[in-house]
mmCIF file of C-alpha atoms and ligand atoms in Angstrom:
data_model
loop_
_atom_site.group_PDB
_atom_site.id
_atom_site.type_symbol
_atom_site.label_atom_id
_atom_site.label_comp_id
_atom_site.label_asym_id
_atom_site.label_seq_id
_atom_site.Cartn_x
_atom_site.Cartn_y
_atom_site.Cartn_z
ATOM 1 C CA UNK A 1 0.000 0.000 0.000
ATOM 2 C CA UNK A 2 1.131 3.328 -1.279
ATOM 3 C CA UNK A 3 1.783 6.311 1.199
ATOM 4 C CA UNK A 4 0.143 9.563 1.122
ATOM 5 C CA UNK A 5 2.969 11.453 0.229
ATOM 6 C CA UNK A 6 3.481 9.098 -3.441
ATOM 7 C CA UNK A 7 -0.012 9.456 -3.565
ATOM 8 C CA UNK A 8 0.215 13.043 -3.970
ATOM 9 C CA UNK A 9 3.603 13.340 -6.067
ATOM 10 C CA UNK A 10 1.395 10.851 -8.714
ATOM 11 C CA UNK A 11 -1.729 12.927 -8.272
ATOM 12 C CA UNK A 12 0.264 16.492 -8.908
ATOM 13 C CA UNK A 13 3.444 14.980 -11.268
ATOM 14 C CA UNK A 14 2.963 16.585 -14.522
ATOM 15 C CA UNK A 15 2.103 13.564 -16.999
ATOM 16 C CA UNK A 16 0.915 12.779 -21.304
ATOM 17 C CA UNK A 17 -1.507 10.722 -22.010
ATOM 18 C CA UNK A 18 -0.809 8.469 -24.403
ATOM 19 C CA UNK A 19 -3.956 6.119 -25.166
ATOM 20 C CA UNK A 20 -7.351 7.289 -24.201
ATOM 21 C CA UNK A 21 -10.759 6.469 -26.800
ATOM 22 C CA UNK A 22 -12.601 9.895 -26.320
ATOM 23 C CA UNK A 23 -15.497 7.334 -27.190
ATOM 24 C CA UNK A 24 -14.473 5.269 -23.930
ATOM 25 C CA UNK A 25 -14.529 8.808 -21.704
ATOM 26 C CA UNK A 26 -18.195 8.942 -21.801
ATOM 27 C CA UNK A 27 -19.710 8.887 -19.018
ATOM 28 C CA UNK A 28 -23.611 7.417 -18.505
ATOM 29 C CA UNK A 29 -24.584 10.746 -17.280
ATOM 30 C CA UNK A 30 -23.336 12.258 -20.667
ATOM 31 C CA UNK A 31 -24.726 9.435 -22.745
ATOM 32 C CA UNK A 32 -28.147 9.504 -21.243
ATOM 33 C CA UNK A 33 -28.024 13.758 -21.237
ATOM 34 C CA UNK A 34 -27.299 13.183 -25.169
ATOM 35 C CA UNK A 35 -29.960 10.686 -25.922
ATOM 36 C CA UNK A 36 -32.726 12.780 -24.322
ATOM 37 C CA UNK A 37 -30.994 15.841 -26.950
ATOM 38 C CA UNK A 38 -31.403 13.593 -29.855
ATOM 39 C CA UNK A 39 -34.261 11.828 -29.453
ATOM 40 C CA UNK A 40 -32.441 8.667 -29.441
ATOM 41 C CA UNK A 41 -33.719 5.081 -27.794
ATOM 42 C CA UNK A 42 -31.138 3.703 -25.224
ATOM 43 C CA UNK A 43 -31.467 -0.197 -24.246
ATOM 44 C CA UNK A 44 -31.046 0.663 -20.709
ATOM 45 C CA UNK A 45 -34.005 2.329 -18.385
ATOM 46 C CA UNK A 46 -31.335 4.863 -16.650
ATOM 47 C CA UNK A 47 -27.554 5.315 -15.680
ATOM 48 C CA UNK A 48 -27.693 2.847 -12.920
ATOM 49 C CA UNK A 49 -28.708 -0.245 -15.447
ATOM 50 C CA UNK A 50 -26.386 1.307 -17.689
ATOM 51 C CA UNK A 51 -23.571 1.249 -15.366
ATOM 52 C CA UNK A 52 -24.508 -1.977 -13.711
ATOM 53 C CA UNK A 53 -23.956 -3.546 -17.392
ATOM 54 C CA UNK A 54 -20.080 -2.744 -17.871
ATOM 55 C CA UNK A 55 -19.074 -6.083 -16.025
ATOM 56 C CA UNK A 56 -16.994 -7.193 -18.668
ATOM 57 C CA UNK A 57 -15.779 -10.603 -19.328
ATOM 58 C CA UNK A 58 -12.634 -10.226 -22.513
ATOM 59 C CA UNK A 59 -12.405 -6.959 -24.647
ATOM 60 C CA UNK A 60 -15.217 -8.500 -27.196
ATOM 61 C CA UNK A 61 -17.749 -7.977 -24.368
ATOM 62 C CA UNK A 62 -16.816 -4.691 -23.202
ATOM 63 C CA UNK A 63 -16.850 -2.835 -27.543
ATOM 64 C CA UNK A 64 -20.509 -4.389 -27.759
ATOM 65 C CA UNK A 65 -21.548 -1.924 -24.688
ATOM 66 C CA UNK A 66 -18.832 0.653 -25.869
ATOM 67 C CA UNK A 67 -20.263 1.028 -29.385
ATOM 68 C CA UNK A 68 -23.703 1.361 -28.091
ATOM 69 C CA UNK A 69 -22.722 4.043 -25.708
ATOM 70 C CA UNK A 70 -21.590 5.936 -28.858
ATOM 71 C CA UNK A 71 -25.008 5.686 -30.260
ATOM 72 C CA UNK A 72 -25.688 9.072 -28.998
ATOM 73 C CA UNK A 73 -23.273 11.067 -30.556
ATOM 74 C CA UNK A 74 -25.370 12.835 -33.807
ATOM 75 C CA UNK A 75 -24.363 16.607 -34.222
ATOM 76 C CA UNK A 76 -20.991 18.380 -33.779
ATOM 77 C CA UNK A 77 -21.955 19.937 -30.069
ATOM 78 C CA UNK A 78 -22.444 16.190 -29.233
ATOM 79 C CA UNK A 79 -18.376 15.504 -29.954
ATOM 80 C CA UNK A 80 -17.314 18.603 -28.340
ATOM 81 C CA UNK A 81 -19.334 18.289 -25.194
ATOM 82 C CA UNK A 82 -17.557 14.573 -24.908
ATOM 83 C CA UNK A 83 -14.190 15.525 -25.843
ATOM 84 C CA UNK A 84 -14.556 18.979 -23.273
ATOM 85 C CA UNK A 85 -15.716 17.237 -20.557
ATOM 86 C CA UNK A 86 -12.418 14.374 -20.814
ATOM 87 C CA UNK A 87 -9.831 17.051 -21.169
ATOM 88 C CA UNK A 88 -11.383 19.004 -17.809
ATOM 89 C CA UNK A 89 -11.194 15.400 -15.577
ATOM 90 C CA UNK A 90 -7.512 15.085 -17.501
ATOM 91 C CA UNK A 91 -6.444 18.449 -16.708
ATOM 92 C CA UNK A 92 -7.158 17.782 -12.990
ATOM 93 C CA UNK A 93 -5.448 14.673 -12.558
ATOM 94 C CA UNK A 94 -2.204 17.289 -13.954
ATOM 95 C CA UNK A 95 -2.121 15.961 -17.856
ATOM 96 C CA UNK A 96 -0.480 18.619 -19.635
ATOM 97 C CA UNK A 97 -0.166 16.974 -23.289
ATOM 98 C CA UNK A 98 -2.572 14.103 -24.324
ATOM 99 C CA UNK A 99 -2.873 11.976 -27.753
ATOM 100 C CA UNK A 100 -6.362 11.049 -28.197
ATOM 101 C CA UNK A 101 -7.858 8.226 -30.422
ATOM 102 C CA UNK A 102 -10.978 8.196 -32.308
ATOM 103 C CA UNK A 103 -13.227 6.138 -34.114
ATOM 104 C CA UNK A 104 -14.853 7.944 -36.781
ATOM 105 C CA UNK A 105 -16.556 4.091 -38.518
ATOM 106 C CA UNK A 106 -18.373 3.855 -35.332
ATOM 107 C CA UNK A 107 -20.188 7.185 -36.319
ATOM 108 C CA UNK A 108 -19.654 7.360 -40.327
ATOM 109 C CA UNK A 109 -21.547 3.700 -39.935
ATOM 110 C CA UNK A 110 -24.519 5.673 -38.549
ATOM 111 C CA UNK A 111 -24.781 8.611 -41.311
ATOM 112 C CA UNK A 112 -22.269 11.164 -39.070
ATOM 113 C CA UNK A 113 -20.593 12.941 -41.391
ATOM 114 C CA UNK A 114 -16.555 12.485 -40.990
ATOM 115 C CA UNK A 115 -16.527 16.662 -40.565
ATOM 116 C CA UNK A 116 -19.093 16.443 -37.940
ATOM 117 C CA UNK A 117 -16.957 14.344 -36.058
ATOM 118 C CA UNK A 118 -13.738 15.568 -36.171
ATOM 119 C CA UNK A 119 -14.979 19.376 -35.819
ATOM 120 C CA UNK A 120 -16.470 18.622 -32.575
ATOM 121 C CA UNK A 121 -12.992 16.672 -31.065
ATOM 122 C CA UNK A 122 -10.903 19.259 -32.508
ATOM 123 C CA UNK A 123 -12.578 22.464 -31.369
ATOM 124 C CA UNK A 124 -13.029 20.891 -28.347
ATOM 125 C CA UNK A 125 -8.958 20.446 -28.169
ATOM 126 C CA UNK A 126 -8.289 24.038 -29.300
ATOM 127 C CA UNK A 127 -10.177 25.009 -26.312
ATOM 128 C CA UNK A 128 -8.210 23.222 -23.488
ATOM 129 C CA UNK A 129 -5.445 24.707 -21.501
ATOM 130 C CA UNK A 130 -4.243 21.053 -22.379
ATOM 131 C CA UNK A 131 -2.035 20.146 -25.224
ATOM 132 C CA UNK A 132 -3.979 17.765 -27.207
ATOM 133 C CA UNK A 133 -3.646 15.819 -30.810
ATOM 134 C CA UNK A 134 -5.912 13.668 -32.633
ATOM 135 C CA UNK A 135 -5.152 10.219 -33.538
ATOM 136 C CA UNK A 136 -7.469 8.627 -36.146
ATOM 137 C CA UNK A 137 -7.999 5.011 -35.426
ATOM 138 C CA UNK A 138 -9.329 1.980 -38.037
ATOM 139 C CA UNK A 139 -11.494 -0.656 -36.605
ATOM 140 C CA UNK A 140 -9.475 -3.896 -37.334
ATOM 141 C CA UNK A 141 -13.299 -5.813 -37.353
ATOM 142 C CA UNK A 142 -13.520 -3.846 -40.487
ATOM 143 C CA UNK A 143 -12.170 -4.334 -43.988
ATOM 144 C CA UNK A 144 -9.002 -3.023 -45.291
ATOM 145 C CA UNK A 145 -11.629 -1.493 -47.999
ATOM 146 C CA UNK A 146 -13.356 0.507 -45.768
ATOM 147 C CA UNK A 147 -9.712 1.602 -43.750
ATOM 148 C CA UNK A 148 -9.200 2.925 -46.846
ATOM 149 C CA UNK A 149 -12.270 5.068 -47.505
ATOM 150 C CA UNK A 150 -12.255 6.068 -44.147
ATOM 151 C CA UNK A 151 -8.512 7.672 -44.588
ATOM 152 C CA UNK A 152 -9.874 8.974 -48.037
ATOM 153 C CA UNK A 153 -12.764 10.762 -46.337
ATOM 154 C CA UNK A 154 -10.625 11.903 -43.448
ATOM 155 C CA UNK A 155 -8.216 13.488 -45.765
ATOM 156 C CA UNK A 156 -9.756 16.876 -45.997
ATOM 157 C CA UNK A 157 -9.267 17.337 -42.121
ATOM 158 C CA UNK A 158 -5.242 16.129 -42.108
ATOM 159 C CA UNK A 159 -3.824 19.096 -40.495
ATOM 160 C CA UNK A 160 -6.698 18.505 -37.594
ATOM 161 C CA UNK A 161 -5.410 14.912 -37.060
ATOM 162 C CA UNK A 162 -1.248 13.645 -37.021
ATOM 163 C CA UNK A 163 -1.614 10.262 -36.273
ATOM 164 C CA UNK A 164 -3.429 7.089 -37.299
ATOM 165 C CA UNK A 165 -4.131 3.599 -34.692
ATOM 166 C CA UNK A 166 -5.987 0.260 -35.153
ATOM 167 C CA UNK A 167 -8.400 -1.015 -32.496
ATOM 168 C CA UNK A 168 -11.364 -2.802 -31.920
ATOM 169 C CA UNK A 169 -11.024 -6.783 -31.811
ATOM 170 C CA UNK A 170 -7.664 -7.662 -32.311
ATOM 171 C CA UNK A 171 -7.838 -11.664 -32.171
ATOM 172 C CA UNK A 172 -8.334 -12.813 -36.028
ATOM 173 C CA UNK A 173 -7.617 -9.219 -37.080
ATOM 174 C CA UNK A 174 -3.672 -9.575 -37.045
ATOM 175 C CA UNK A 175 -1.965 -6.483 -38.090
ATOM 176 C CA UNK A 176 -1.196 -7.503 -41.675
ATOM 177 C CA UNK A 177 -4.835 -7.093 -42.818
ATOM 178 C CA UNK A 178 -3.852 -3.304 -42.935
ATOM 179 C CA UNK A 179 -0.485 -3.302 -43.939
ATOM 180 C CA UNK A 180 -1.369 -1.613 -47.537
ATOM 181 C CA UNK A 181 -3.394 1.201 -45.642
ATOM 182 C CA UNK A 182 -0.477 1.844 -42.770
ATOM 183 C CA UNK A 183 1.957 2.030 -46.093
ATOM 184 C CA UNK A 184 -0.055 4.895 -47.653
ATOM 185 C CA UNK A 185 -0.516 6.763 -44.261
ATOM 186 C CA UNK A 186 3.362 6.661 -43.644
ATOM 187 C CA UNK A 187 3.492 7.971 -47.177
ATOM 188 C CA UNK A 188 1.261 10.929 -46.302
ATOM 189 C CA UNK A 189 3.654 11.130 -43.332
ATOM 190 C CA UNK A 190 1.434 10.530 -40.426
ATOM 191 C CA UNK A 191 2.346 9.092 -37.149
ATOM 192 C CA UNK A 192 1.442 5.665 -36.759
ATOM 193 C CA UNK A 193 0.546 3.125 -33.684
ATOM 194 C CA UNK A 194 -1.384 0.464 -33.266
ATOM 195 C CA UNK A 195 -3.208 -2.006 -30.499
ATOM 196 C CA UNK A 196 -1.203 -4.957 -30.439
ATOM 197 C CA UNK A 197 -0.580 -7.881 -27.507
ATOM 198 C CA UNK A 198 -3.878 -7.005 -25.685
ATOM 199 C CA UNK A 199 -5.451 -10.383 -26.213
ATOM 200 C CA UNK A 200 -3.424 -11.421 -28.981
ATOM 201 C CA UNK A 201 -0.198 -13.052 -29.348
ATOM 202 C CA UNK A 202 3.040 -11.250 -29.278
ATOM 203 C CA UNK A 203 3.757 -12.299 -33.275
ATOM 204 C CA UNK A 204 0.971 -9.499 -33.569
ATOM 205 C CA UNK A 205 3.181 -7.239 -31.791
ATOM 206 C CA UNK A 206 6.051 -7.978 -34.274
ATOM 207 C CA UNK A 207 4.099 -7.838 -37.523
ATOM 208 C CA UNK A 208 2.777 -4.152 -36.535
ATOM 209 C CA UNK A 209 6.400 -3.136 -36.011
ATOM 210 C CA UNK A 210 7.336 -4.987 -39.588
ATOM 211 C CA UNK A 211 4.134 -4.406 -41.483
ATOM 212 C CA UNK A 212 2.519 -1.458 -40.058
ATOM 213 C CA UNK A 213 5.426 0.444 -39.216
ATOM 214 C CA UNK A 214 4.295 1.652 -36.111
ATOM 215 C CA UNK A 215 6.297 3.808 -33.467
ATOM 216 C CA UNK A 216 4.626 2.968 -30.494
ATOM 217 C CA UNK A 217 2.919 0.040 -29.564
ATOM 218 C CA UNK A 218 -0.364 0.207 -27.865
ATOM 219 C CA UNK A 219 -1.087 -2.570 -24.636
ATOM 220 C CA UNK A 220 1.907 -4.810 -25.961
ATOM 221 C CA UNK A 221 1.711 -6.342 -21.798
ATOM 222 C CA UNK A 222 1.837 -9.664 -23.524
ATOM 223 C CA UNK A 223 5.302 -8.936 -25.682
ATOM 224 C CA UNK A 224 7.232 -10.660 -22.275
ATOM 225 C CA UNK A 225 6.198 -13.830 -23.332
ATOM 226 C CA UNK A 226 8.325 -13.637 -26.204
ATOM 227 C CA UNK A 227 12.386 -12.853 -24.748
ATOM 228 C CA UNK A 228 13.708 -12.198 -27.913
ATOM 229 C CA UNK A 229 10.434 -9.473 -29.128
ATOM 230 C CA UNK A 230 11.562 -8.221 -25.200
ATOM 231 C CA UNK A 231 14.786 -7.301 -26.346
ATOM 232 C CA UNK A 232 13.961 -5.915 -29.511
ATOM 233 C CA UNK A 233 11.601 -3.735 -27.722
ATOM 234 C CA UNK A 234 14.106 -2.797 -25.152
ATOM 235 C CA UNK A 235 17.033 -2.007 -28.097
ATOM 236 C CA UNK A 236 14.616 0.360 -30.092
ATOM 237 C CA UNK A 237 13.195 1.801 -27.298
ATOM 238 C CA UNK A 238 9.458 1.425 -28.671
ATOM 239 C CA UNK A 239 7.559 2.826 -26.251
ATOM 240 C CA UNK A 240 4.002 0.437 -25.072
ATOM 241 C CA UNK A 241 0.882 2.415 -24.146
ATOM 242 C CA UNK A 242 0.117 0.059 -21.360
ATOM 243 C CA UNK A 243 -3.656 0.472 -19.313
ATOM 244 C CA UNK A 244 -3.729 -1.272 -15.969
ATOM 245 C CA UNK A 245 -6.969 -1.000 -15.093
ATOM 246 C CA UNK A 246 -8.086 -1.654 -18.408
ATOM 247 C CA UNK A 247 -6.508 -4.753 -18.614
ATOM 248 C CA UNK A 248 -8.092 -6.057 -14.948
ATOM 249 C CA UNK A 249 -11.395 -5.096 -15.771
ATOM 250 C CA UNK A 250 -11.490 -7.161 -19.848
ATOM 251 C CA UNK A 251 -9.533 -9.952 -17.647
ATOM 252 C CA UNK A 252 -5.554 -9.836 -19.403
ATOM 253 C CA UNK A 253 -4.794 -9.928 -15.813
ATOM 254 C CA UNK A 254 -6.648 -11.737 -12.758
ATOM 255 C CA UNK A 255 -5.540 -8.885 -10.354
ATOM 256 C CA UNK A 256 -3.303 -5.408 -10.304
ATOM 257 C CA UNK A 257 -0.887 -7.276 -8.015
ATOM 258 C CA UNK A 258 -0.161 -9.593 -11.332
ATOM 259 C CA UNK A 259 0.282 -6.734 -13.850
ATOM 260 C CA UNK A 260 3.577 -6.734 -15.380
ATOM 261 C CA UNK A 261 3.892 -2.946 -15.826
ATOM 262 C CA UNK A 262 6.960 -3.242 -13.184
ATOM 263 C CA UNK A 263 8.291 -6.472 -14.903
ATOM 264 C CA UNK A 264 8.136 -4.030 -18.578
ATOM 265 C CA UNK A 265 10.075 -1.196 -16.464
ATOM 266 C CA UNK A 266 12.593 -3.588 -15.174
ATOM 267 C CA UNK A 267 13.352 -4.930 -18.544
ATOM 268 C CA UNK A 268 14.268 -1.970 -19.746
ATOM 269 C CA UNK A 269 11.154 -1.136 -22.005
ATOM 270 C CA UNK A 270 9.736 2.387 -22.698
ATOM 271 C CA UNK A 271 6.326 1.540 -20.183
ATOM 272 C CA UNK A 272 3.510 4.409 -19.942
ATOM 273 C CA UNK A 273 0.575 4.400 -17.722
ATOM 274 C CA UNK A 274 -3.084 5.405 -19.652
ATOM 275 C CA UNK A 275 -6.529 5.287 -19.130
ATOM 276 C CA UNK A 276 -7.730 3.246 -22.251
ATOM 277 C CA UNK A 277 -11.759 3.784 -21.508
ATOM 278 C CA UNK A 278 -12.035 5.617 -18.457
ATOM 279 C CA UNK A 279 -15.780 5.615 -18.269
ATOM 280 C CA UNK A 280 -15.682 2.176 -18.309
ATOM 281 C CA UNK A 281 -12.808 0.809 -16.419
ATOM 282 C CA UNK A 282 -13.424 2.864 -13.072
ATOM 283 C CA UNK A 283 -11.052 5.931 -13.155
ATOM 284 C CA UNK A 284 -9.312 8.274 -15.182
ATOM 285 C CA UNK A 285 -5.292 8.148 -15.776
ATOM 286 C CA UNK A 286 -4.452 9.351 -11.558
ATOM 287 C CA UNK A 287 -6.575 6.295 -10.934
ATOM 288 C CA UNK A 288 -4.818 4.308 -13.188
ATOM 289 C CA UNK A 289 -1.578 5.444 -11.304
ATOM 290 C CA UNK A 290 -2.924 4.764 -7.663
ATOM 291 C CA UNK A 291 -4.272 1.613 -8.110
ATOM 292 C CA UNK A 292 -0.823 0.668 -9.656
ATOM 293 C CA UNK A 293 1.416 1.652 -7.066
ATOM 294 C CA UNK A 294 -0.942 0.406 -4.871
ATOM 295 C CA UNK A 295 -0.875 -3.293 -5.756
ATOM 296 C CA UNK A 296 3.049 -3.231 -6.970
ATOM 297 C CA UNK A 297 6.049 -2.366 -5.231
ATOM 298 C CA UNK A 298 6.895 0.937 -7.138
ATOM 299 C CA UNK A 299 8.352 3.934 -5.464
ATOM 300 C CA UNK A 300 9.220 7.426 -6.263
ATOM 301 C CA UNK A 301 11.620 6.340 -9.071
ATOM 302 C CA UNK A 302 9.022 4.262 -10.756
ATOM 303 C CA UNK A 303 6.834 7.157 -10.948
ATOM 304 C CA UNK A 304 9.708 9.970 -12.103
ATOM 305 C CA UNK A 305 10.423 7.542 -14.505
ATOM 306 C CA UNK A 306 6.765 6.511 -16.004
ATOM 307 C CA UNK A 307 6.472 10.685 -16.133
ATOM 308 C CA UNK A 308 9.401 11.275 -18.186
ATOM 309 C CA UNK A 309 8.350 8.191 -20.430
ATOM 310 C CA UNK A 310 4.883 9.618 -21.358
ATOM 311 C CA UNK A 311 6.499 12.664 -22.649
ATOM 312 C CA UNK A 312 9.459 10.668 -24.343
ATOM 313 C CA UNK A 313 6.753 8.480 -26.183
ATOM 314 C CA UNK A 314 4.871 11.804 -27.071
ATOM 315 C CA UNK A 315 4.459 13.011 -30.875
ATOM 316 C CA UNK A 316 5.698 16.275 -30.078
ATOM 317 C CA UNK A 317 8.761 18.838 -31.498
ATOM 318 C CA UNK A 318 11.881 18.260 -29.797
ATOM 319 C CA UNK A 319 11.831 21.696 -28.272
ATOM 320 C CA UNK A 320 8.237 20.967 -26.426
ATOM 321 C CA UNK A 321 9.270 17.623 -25.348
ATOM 322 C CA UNK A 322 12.405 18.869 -23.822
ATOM 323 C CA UNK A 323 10.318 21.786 -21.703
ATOM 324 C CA UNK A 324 7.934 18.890 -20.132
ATOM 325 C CA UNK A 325 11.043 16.598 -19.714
ATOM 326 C CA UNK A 326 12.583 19.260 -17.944
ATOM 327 C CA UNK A 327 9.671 19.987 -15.779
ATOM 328 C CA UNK A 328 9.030 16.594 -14.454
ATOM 329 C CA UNK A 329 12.898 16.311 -13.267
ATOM 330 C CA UNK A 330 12.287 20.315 -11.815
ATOM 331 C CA UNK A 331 9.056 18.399 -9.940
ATOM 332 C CA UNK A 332 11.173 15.781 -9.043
ATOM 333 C CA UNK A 333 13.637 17.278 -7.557
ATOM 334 C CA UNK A 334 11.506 19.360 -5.298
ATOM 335 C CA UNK A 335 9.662 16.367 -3.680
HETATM 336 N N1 LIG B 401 -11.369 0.326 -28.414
HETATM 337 C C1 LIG B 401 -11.527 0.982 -27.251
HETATM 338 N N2 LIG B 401 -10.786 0.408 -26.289
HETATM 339 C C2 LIG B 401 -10.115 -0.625 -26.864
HETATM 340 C C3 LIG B 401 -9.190 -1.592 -26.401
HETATM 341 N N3 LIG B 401 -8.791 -1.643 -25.129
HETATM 342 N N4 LIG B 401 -8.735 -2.510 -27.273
HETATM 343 C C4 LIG B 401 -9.135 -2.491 -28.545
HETATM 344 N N5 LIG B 401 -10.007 -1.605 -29.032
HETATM 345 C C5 LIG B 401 -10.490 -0.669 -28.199
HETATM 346 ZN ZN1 LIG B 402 -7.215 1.050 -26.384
#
């Protein structure tokens, strides 16, 4: 058990975050306030039945509720009230710079237009105190086909977005189902991540670093099964955009005290601590850290260290990068 004193250096330690689904931040409140705005039918009577459904049993279970919730989101306010209300709970738990993911299929699929949904994140990001970029994200359930239209329709927007992921179901969607897509988005010269070694195999890790091309890894907890992928990882210092309480809840761990997120540090890998789906794994990235540090013996270092690895894994200029690097070790050093 953590002392109060970590517990407030991890509350106020100045932090990125590196893998959050602005779909996955809202909360029943929000989804229920947006239904009653647009007239749309919900499957549950009210927030409790709502809330008392997100007992999830693998990461299959838990997008069937998650692309439901999103049912709500129709006009542009709709995005921007979502995306507003996440970067307010992130700037309190100290988040100066996050990279957020989107799924614009999940709303194209309905008849949202792809402007609709990407002028409602984005204005939403130019009005934070917080640094924020977009991260456009394929749904691997999907066909490369539709990846592609997707990008093609998203193009208009580029200077709103700088990155693109791959999410969704990952078992039977291995990462070289999109390798033809990923090559034309490096070609446009966006950044490029994807899920890989949440439920599937660390090979899946590996063929998104050959394939896809990717630069950070997102999950990747189950790359230690693999000693040689381990070492890679460690040598190219890719960093993984690991989510503990994520992974408890969808069951890639039994408990917090078996998460390997100290096992990743002490190997030498590039670890980060994230939210994932915070209104649906019970807490936002400070909880993430607390619960943690709670359940694993990690200390001051551990958490100077994940700090300075959030902003070393960031897509930002070398200049910015520097000024948060420096300001974690000027927090730091004052603790
Ligand atoms: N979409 C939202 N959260 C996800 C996760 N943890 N894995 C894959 N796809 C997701
Ligand atoms: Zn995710």
């Amino acid at each position: 058990m953590m002392n109060d004193q970590l517990r407030a250096v991890l509350q106020g330690m100045p932090k990125a975050e590196l893998h959050i689904h602005i779909e996955g931040s809202l909360e029943p409140e929000l989804i229920f306030a947006l239904a009653e705005r647009n007239r749309v039918k919900l499957a549950y009577p009210g927030v409790e039945a709502l809330r008392a459904a997100y007992a999830f049993s693998d990461l299959q279970s838990f997008l069937d509720i998650y692309y439901a919730g999103a049912s709500v989101l129709l006009q542009e306010q709709d995005f921007y009230d979502m995306t507003a209300a996440y970067l307010a709970r992130a700037a309190a738990d100290n988040v100066r710079h996050t990279e957020i993911f989107f799924d614009p299929q999940t709303h194209t699929a309905r008849g949202v237009p792809m402007q609709t949904v990407i002028d409602g994140i984005y204005r939403a990001c130019q009005d934070s105190p917080v640094s924020a970029s977009l991260i456009l994200c394929f749904l691997r359930h999907l066909s490369e086909e539709d990846a592609f239209a997707t990008l093609e329709a998203a193009l208009p927007f580029r200077d709103k977005f700088i990155g693109i992921g791959l999410d969704s179901s990952e078992v039977g969607h291995p990462p070289e189902k999109f390798a033809r897509v990923f090559a034309r988005c490096k070609e446009l010269g966006f950044h490029l991540v994807a899920h890989a070694g949440e439920e599937g195999p660390p090979a899946y890790i590996e063929t998104a670093l050959d394939l896809l091309k990717v630069e950070r890894v997102d999950h990747g907890v189950r790359c230690l099964e693999d000693a040689a992928l381990t070492a890679r990882l460690a040598r190219e210092q890719i960093a993984l955009t690991v989510c503990p309480l994520s992974n408890i809840k969808l069951r890639v761990f039994d408990k917090m005290e078996q998460h390997n997120l100290l096992s990743l540090l002490d190997a030498g890998l590039v670890a980060t601590v994230n939210s994932d789906d915070p209104a649906y794994f019970g807490g936002y990235l400070n909880e993430n850290f607390f619960a943690t540090f709670d359940a694993l013996p990690l200390g001051l270092s551990h958490a100077q260290r994940l700090a300075r690895n959030s902003f070393s894994a960031a897509f930002l200029p070398a200049g910015q990068k520097q000024a948060f690097l420096d300001e974690v070790d000027a927090y730091f050093a004052a603790v």
